[in-house]
XYZ file of C-alpha atoms in Angstrom:
97
model
C -41.257 -99.634 52.519
C -42.372 -99.772 56.221
C -44.475 -96.656 55.832
C -46.600 -98.314 53.261
C -47.325 -101.098 55.348
C -48.346 -99.159 58.169
C -50.135 -96.762 56.396
C -51.888 -99.526 54.429
C -53.023 -101.081 58.192
C -54.651 -97.620 59.051
C -56.284 -97.417 55.660
C -57.613 -100.914 55.988
C -59.212 -99.877 59.013
C -60.555 -96.641 57.779
C -62.135 -98.380 54.836
C -63.684 -100.880 57.491
C -65.177 -97.806 59.312
C -66.413 -96.293 56.341
C -68.104 -99.563 55.557
C -69.841 -99.606 58.843
C -71.089 -96.001 58.688
C -72.393 -96.430 55.441
C -75.091 -98.504 53.403
C -72.261 -99.994 51.630
C -71.371 -103.292 53.273
C -69.338 -105.725 51.572
C -70.290 -109.259 51.637
C -66.960 -110.831 51.896
C -63.712 -109.458 53.945
C -61.585 -107.297 51.946
C -58.402 -105.968 52.515
C -55.480 -103.927 50.828
C -51.906 -102.811 50.391
C -51.391 -99.393 48.985
C -47.756 -99.125 48.341
C -45.569 -96.105 46.963
C -44.754 -96.557 43.629
C -41.168 -95.689 43.305
C -40.311 -98.045 46.585
C -41.392 -101.579 45.132
C -40.092 -103.483 42.290
C -43.689 -103.599 40.523
C -44.070 -105.818 37.619
C -45.653 -104.572 34.172
C -49.870 -104.652 34.994
C -51.799 -106.657 32.499
C -55.564 -106.636 31.752
C -57.476 -109.096 33.991
C -61.501 -109.170 34.340
C -62.409 -109.470 38.368
C -65.364 -111.611 39.660
C -68.611 -109.211 40.077
C -68.126 -109.423 43.496
C -64.328 -108.240 43.669
C -65.125 -105.707 41.375
C -67.625 -104.118 43.629
C -64.636 -103.968 46.573
C -62.251 -102.411 44.285
C -64.975 -99.792 43.043
C -65.568 -98.878 46.545
C -62.170 -98.753 47.796
C -61.464 -96.531 44.993
C -64.266 -94.213 45.616
C -63.182 -94.027 49.422
C -59.369 -93.924 48.539
C -60.283 -91.203 46.068
C -62.351 -88.896 48.659
C -59.237 -89.146 51.408
C -56.048 -88.587 48.806
C -57.707 -85.972 46.091
C -54.866 -85.962 43.087
C -53.452 -89.580 43.683
C -54.405 -92.616 41.680
C -54.391 -95.848 42.329
C -52.727 -98.681 39.806
C -54.718 -101.788 40.846
C -51.949 -104.742 39.923
C -53.424 -107.746 40.075
C -50.892 -110.210 39.713
C -49.805 -109.376 43.192
C -53.004 -110.511 44.963
C -53.882 -113.274 46.663
C -56.944 -114.441 47.966
C -58.446 -116.934 50.744
C -61.840 -119.299 50.389
C -63.126 -120.312 53.626
C -65.528 -123.112 53.686
C -67.050 -124.155 56.589
C -68.571 -127.728 55.798
C -68.639 -131.441 56.825
C -68.019 -130.415 60.500
C -64.743 -128.839 59.643
C -63.143 -125.606 58.300
C -60.932 -125.317 55.521
C -58.998 -122.645 53.875
C -58.049 -122.696 50.356
C -55.372 -120.103 48.974
């Protein structure tokens, strides 16, 4: 479990470097946790339609991950996701979770 967290941190850094070196920059800050299927108590996944901006992030990360780890399959469990919206308005900064 702890190994998954460390590997995910490294993977996020590699992904950001990959995006910086390519012409595939993202318009949003996107990070992931890649977890071993047998080590975590996952719930059953369900069908979910992502907004276009997030769908682009998922597709780019899947492409990156597949190039790094051939033969592995990503299973996106959206029920375990979280997001933040940061708004800079009215002379203040607000974060919505």
